[in-house]
XYZ file of C-alpha atoms in Angstrom:
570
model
C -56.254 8.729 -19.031
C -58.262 7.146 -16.046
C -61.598 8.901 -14.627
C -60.412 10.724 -12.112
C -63.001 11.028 -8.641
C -65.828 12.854 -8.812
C -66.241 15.579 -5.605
C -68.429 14.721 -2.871
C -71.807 15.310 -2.378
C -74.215 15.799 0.647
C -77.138 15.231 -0.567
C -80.071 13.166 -1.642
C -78.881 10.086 0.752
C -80.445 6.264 0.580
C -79.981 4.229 3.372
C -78.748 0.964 2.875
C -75.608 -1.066 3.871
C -72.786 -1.902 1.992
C -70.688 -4.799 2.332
C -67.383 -4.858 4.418
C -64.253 -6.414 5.323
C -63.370 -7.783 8.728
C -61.032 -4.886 9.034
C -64.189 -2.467 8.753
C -66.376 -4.195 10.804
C -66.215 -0.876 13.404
C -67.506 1.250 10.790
C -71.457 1.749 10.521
C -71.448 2.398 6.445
C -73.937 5.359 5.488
C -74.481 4.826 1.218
C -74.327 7.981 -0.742
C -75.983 7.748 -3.958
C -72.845 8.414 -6.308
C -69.607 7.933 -6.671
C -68.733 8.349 -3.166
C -69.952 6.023 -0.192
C -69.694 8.276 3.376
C -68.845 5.985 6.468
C -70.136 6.613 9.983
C -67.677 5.939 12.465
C -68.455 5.181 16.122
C -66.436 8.379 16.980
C -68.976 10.327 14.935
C -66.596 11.330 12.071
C -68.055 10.819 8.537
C -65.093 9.611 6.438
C -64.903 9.379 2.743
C -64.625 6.431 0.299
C -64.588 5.614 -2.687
C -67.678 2.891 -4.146
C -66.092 0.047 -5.724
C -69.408 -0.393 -7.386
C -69.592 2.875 -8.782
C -66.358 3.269 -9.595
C -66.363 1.275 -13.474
C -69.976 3.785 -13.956
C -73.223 3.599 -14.351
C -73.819 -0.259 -12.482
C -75.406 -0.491 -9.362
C -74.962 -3.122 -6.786
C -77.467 -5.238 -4.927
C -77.319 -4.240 -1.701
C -79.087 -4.930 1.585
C -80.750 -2.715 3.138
C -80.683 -2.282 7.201
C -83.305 -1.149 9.512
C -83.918 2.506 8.210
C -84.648 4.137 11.589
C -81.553 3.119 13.313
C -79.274 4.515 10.827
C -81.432 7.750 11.209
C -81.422 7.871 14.676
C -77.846 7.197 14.781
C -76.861 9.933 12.031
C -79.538 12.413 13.639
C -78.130 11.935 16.881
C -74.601 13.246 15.510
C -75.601 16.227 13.460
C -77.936 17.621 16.376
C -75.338 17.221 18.833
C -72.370 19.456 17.326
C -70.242 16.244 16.781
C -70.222 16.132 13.066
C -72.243 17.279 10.236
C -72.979 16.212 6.743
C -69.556 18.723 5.553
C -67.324 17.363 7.939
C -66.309 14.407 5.665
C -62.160 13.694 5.396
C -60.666 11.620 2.420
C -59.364 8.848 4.186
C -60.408 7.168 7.245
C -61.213 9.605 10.125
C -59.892 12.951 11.565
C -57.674 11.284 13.885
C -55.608 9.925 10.939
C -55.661 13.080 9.596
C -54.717 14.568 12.294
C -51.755 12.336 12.638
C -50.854 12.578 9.275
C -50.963 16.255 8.974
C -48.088 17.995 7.779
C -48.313 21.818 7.601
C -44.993 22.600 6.380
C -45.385 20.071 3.878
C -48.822 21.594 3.148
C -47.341 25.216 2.762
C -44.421 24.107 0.281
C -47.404 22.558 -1.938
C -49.698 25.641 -1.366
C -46.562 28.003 -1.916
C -45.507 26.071 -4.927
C -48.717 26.075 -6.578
C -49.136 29.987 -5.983
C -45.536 30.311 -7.382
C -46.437 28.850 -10.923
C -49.419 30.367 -10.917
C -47.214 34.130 -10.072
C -44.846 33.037 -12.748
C -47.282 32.122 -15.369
C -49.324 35.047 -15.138
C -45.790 36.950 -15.151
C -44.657 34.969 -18.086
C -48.005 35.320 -20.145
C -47.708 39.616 -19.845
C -44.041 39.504 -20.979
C -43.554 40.951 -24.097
C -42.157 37.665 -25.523
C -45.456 36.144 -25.939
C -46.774 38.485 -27.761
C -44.104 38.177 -29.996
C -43.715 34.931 -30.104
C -47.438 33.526 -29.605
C -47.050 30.499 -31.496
C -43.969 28.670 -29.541
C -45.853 30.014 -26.372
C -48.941 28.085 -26.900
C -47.301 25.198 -28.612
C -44.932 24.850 -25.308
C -48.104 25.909 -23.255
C -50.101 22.807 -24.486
C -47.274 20.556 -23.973
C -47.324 21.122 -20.902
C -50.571 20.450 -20.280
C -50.761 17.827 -22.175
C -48.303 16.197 -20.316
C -50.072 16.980 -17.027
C -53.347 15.276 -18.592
C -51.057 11.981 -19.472
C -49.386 11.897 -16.267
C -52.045 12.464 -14.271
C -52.002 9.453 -11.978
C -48.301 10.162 -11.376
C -48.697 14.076 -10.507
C -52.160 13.275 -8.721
C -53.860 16.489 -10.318
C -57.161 15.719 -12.458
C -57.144 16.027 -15.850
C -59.916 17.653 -16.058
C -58.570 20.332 -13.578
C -55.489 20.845 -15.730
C -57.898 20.716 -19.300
C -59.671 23.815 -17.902
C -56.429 25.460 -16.933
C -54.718 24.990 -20.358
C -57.835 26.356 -21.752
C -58.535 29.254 -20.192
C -54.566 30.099 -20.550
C -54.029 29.475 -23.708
C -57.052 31.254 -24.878
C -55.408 34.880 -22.770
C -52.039 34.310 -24.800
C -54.275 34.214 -27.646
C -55.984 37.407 -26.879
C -52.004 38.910 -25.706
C -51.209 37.963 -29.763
C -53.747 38.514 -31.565
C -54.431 42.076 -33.975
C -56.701 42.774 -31.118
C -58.712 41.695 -27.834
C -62.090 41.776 -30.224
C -60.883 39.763 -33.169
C -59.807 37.030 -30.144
C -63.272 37.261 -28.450
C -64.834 36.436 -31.742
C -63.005 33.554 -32.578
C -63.436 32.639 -28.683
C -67.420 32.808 -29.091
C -67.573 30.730 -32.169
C -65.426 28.305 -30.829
C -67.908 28.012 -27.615
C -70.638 27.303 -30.015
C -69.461 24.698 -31.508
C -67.847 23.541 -28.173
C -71.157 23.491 -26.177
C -73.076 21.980 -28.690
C -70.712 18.843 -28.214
C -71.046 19.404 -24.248
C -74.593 19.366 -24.226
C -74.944 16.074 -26.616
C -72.867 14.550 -23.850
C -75.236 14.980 -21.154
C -77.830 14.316 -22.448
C -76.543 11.060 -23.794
C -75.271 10.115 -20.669
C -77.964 11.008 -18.353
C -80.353 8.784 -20.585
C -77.963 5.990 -20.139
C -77.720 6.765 -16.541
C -81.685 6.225 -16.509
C -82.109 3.072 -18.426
C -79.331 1.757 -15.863
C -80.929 2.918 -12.747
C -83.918 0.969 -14.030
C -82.123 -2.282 -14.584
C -82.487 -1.685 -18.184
C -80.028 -3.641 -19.384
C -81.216 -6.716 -18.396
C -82.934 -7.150 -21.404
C -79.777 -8.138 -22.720
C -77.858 -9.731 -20.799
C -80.350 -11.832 -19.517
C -81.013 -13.662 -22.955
C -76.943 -14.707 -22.578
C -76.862 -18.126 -21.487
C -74.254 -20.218 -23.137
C -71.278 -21.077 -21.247
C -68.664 -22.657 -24.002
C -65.503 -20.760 -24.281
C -65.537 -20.171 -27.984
C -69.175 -19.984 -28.622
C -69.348 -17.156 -25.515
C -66.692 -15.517 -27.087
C -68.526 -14.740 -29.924
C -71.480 -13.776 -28.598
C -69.892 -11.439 -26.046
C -68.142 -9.780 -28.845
C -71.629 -9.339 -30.892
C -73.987 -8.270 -28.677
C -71.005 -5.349 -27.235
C -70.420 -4.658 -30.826
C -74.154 -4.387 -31.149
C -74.656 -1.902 -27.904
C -71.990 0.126 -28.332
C -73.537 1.283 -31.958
C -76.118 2.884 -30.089
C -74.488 3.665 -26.637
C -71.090 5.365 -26.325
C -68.227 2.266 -25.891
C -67.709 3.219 -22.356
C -71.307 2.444 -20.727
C -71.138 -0.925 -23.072
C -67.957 -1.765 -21.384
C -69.206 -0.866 -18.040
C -72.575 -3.365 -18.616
C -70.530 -6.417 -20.024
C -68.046 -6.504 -17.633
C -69.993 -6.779 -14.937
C -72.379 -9.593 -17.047
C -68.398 -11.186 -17.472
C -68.906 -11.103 -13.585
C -72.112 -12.908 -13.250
C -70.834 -15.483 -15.767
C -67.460 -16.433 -15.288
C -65.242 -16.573 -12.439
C -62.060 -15.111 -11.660
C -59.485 -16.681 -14.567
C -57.099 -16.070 -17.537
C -60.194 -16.719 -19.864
C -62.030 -13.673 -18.105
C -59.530 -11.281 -18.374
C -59.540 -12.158 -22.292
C -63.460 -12.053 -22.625
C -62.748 -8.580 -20.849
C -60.041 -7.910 -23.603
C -63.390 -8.639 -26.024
C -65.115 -6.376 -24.782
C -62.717 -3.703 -25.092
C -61.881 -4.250 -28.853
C -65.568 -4.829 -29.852
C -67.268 -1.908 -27.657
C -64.611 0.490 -29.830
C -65.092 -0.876 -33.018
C -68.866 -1.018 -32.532
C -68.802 2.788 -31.780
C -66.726 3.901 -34.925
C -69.734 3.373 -37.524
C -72.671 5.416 -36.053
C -72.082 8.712 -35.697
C -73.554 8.256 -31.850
C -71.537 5.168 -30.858
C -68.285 7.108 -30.220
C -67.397 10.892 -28.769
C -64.801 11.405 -31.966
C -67.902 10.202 -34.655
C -70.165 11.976 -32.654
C -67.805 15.302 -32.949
C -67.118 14.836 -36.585
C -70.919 14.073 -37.358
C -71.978 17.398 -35.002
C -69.603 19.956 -37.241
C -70.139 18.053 -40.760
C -67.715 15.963 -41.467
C -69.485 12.364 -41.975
C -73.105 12.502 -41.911
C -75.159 9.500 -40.864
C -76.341 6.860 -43.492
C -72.758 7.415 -45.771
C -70.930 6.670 -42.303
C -72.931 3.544 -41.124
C -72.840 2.018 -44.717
C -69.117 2.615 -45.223
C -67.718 1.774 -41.672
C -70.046 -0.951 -40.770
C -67.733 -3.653 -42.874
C -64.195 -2.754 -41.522
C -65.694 -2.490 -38.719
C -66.910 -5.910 -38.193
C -64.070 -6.946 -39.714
C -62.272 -5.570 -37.191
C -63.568 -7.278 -33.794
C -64.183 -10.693 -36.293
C -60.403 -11.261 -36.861
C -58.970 -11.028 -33.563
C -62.194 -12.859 -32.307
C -60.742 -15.469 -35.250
C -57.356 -15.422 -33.433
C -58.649 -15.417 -29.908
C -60.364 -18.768 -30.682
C -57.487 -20.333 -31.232
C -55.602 -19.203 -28.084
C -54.983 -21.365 -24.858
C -57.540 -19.600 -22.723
C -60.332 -20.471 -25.137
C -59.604 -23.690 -25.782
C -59.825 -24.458 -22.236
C -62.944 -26.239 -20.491
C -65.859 -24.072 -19.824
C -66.963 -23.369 -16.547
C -70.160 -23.869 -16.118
C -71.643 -21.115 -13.216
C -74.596 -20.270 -11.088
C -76.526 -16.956 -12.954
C -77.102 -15.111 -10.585
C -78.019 -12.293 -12.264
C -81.545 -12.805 -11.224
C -80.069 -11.006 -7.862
C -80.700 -7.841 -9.996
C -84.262 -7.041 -9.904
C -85.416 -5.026 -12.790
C -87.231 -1.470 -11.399
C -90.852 -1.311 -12.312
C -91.846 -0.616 -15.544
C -87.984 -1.045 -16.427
C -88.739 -2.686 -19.786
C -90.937 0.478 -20.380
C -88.171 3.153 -19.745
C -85.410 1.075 -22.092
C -87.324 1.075 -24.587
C -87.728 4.707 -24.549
C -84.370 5.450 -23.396
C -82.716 3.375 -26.320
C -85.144 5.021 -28.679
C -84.584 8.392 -27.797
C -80.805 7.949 -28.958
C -81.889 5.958 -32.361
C -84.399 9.083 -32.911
C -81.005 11.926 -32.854
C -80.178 10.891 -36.364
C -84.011 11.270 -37.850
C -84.043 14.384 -35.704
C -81.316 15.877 -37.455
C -82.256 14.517 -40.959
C -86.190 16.041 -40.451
C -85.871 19.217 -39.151
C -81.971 20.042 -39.967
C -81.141 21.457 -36.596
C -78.365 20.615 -34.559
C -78.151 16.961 -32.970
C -77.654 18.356 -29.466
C -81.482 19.760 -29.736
C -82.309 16.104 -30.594
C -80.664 14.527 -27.682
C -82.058 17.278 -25.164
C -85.405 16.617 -26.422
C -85.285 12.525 -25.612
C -84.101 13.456 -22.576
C -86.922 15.604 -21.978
C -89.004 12.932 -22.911
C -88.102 10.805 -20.709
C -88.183 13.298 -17.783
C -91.617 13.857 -18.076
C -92.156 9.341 -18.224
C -90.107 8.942 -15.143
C -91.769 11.753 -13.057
C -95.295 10.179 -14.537
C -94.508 6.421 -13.600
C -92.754 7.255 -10.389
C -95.245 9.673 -8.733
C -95.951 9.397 -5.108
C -93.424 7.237 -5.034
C -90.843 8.255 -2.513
C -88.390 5.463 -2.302
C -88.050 5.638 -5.777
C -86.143 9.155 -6.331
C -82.769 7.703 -7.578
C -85.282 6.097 -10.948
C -85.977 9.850 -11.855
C -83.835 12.272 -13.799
C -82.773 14.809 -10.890
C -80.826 11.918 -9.485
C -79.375 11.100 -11.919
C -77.740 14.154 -13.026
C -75.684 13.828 -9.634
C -74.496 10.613 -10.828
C -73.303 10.983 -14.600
C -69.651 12.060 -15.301
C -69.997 15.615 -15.288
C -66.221 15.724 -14.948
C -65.905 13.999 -18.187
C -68.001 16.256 -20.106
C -65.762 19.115 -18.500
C -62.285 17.610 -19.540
C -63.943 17.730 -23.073
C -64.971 21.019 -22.922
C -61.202 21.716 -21.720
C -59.758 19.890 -24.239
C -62.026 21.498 -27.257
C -61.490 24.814 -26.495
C -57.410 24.550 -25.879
C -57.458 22.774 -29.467
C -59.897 25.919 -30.668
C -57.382 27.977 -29.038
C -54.575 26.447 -31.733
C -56.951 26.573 -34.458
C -57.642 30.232 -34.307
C -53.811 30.879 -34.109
C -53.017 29.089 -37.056
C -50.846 26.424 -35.871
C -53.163 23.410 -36.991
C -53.199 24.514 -40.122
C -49.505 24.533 -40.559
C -49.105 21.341 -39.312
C -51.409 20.367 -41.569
C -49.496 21.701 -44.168
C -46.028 19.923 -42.995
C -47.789 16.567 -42.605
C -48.876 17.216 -46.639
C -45.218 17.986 -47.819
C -43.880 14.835 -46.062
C -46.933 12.832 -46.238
C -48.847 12.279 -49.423
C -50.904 9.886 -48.396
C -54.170 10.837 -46.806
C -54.696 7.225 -45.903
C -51.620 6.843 -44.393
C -51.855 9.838 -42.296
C -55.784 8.693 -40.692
C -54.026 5.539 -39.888
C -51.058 6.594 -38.443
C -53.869 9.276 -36.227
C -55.399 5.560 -35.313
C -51.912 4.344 -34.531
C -50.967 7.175 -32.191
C -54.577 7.334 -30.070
C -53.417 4.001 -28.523
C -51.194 6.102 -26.914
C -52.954 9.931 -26.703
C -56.685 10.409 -26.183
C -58.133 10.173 -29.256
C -60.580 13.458 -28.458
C -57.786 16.042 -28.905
C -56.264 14.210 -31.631
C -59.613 14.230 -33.670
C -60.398 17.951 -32.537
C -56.702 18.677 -33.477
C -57.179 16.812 -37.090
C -60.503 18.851 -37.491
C -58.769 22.815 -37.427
C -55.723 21.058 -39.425
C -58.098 19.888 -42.072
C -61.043 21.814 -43.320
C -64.126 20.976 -45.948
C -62.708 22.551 -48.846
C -59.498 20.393 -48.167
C -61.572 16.955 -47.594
C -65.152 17.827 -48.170
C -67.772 15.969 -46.104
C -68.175 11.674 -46.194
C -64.685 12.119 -48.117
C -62.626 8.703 -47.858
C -59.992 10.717 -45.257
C -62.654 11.647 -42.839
C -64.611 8.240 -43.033
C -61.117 6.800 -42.141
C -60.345 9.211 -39.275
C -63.504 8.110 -37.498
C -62.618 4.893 -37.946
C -58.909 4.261 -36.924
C -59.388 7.009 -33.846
C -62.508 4.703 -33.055
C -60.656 1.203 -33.128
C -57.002 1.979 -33.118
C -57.177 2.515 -28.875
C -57.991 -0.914 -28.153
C -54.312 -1.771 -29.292
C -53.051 -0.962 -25.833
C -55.618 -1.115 -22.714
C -54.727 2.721 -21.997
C -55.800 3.743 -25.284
C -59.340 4.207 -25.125
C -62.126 4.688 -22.143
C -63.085 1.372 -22.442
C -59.481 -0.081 -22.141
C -59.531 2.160 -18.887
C -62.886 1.139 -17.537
C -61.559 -2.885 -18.008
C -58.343 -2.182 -16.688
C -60.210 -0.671 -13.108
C -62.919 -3.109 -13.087
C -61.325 -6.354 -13.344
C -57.785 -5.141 -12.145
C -55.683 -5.803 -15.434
C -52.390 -5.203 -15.866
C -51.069 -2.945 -18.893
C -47.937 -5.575 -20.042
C -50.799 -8.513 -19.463
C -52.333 -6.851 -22.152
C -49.718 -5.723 -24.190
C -48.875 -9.519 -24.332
C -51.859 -11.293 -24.754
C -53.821 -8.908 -26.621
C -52.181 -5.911 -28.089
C -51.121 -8.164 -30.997
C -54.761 -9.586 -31.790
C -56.506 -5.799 -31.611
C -53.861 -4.825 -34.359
C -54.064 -7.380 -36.660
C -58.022 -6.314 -36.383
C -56.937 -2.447 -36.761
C -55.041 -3.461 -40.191
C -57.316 -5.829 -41.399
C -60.239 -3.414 -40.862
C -58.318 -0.469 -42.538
C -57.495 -2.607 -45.772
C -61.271 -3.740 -45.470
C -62.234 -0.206 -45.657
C -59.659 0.741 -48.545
C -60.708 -2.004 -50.777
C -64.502 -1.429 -50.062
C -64.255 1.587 -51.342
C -62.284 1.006 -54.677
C -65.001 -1.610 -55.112
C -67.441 0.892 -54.798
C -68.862 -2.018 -51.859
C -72.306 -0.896 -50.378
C -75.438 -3.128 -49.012
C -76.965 -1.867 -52.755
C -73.667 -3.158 -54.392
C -75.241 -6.717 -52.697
C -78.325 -6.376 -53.861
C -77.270 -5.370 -57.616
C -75.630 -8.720 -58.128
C -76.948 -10.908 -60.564
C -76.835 -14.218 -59.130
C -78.828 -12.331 -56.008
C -81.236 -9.659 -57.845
C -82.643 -12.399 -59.890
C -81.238 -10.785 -63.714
């Protein structure tokens, strides 16, 4: 469930150096703006790297920046003589290593492997057995892929690679069973819509975050942090994530107040569990806005919850959710430690120009997708395209004529946003859509209502099981299993599945993007927390479940509040 790499790019390049170990000190680093950092090698072999400071998202480093026309005279000098060019990039340290390393018979089993399953699933798929028997096909089809997408770092194939695949194949054994190759294209084309409109949210969401980043947006925030008490920081870290993630997706929260963890704490036990914070409160601050979370934000997109229902009814269990273990966590060894008190040197960040300007619009362009929506009644996607638009047209005003600048405007930033993401959701939507439209969902919907008769039970036990699945396919899955005229929209059941598929990942560090993002970032083990944590981010996942449950037999709301006696005045 990690982000797997982005692929390289060769183009828009900044100069500017990055820092190395001892053991690189031969290497001449050329910066690619991205994911990816190329290296120039005295041999004149580009080489490719990963960017640590890329790699958690949307953060960049402060970095020096060398004389500019050395490093072009020294790159021009290879391209124009024949030695290299900007394509001739390897993926670990230089051609002689890969030369060395090479292995062509090894290369040719993989390559002849790879072309066998691909012979015997195209075989397989055109047997007559899958046309009769379409529904164990695809059911043992998805497994498969599933499994591929869980086991991903252990195969080395990307999951969003293998999403596509199971896509694409499950919707031809579709088309091989269904009454014919029209009534499959139909249900393929509606499924798209609704798909894309998902897709396209993402971007744009993304590519607005991307902006306010670039511009050092975010310093707004974490600036105005400047307590350094164990208990009293852990508080506020876990409020003001809670607080972001509501209006940014819990991954780019994560990212942000990490690396502020970084800038305020050292290396240590306690920093690891602030990191923990951030995990648990960056989920539960996404489950009650329907554009803090991917799984709201699908549910809100095809009708499910709709916007002021969802923040009203979620907004309790969910604090009460990141309050409890924050309760616990007090309480623990690590907290009740002595504070270290450390240098901020956050002020190494320099805000971009007119960065206060362009966070305030960026942060208001995803606050205006709800009023969008409620105004005009169109789709949220056309809401998020058209802050992003927006915001285009301020960055390519502020930033004109200004050359060293490109990687503030929007065209840069698109090479920089996890397109690859947005790509294993598409793959994942569509296989699910695939099920859907053969009617499988809807039988297991039908088993889980003969054995299950609780509709609470069964959204919890969905929150349960996304610590250990991605909670995307899960909520797509729940969505073809369970229709409007079943649960109709804002019904307690679908109010619940946001929530538990929201919060219930931060149970185990794999369970959610966030969990992932921490666990890169700050190097954390999976049993470290399973030990220390896994306990405290259930006991919040219960507590905020009965808080929901008995909220709603109350009949709680902020108007419930207000109605009382002793507070209305009667």
């Amino acid at each position: 469930m990690s982000t797997p790499l982005l692929p390289l790019r060769t183009h828009h390049f900044s100069h500017s150096l990055h820092p190395l170990s001892k053991k690189h000190s031969s290497v001449i680093p050329l910066t690619f703006r991205g994911p990816k950092l190329l290296l120039l090698h005295r041999n004149g072999v580009l080489a490719r790297a990963e960017d640590k400071a890329r790699a958690g998202g949307g953060i960049q480093s402060s970095i020096q920046q060398p004389p500019k026309s050395n490093l072009d005279n020294q790159f021009q000098d290879l391209t124009s003589s024949g030695a290299c060019d900007p394509l001739c990039s390897v993926d670990e340290t230089s051609s002689q290593e890969y030369e060395a390393n090479y292995q062509p018979k090894t290369d040719l089993l993989k390559a002849l492997a790879i072309f066998g399953a691909a012979v015997t699933g195209t075989v397989a798929i055109n047997h007559s057995w899958v046309a009769a028997n379409q529904d164990l096909a695809m059911a043992l089809l998805f497994g498969i892929g599933y499994a591929g997408i869980i086991f991903e770092e252990s195969l080395a194939f990307n999951k969003s690679g293998v999403g596509l695949l199971m896509a694409v194949s499950l919707w031809v054994i579709r088309s091989i069973g269904a009454s014919s190759t029209d009534v499959a294209v139909a249900e393929l084309t509606h499924a798209s819509a609704e798909v894309s409109e998902i897709v396209f949210f993402l971007l744009g969401a993304m590519t607005i975050v991307e902006i306010v980043d670039a511009h050092q947006g975010f310093k707004l925030v974490t600036d105005n942090i400047t307590t350094r008490k164990p208990r009293t920081l852990l508080w506020v870290i876990g409020f003001v994530t809670f607080a972001l993630s509501s209006v940014l997706d819990n991954l780019t929260s994560t990212i942000v107040m990490v690396s502020l963890l970084r800038k305020l704490v050292p290396p240590s036990e306690y920093r690891k569990l602030l990191g923990a914070v951030v995990v648990i409160a960056a989920n539960a601050g996404g489950a009650w806005t329907p554009i803090g979370d991917v799984t709201t934000t699908m549910l809100w997109i095809h009708g499910q919850i709709s916007t002021l229902p969802t923040m009203t009814g979620l907004f309790v269990p969910s604090a009460v959710s990141l309050a409890v273990p924050l309760a616990l966590m007090s309480f623990s060894r690590e907290v009740d430690g002595k504070g270290q008190n450390t240098d901020d040197v956050l002020a190494s960040e320099q805000m971009a120009p007119r960065g206060q300007l362009v966070f305030a619009v960026g942060i208001g362009a995803l606050v205006f997708v709800p009023v969008f929506k409620s105004l005009t009644g169109l789709p949220p996607y056309l809401g998020m395209l058209f802050g992003l638009g927006v915001l285009w047209i301020l960055t390519d005003a502020i930033h004109y004529g200004e050359s060293d600048r490109q990687r503030l405007k929007v065209p840069q930033a698109l090479s920089r946003i996890d397109t690859q993401g947005a790509l294993f959701f598409l793959g994942i939507l569509l296989s699910v859509s695939s099920l859907e439209a053969a009617g499988l969902l809807k039988e297991l919907a039908n088993y889980l209502d003969a054995h299950i008769a609780s509709s609470e039970l069964i959204a919890s036990a969905i929150g349960v099981v996304s610590a250990i699945i991605d909670n995307v396919p899960l909520v797509a899955a729940t969505m073809g299993m369970y229709d409007l005229s079943t649960y109709p929209q804002d019904s307690q059941f679908w109010q619940l599945i946001a929530f538990c598929a929201g919060t219930g990942g931060s149970m185990l560090i794999i369970g959610s993007a966030a969990g992932v993002a921490l666990m890169g970032m700050e190097k954390i083990d999976f049993f470290w927390y399973l030990k220390k944590v896994s306990g405290f981010a259930f006991a919040g996942y219960a507590a905020g479940v009965a808080a929901y449950l008995a909220t709603q037999n109350l009949h709680f709301s902020p108007t419930t509040i207000a109605n009382l006696p002793f507070i209305s005045g009667s």
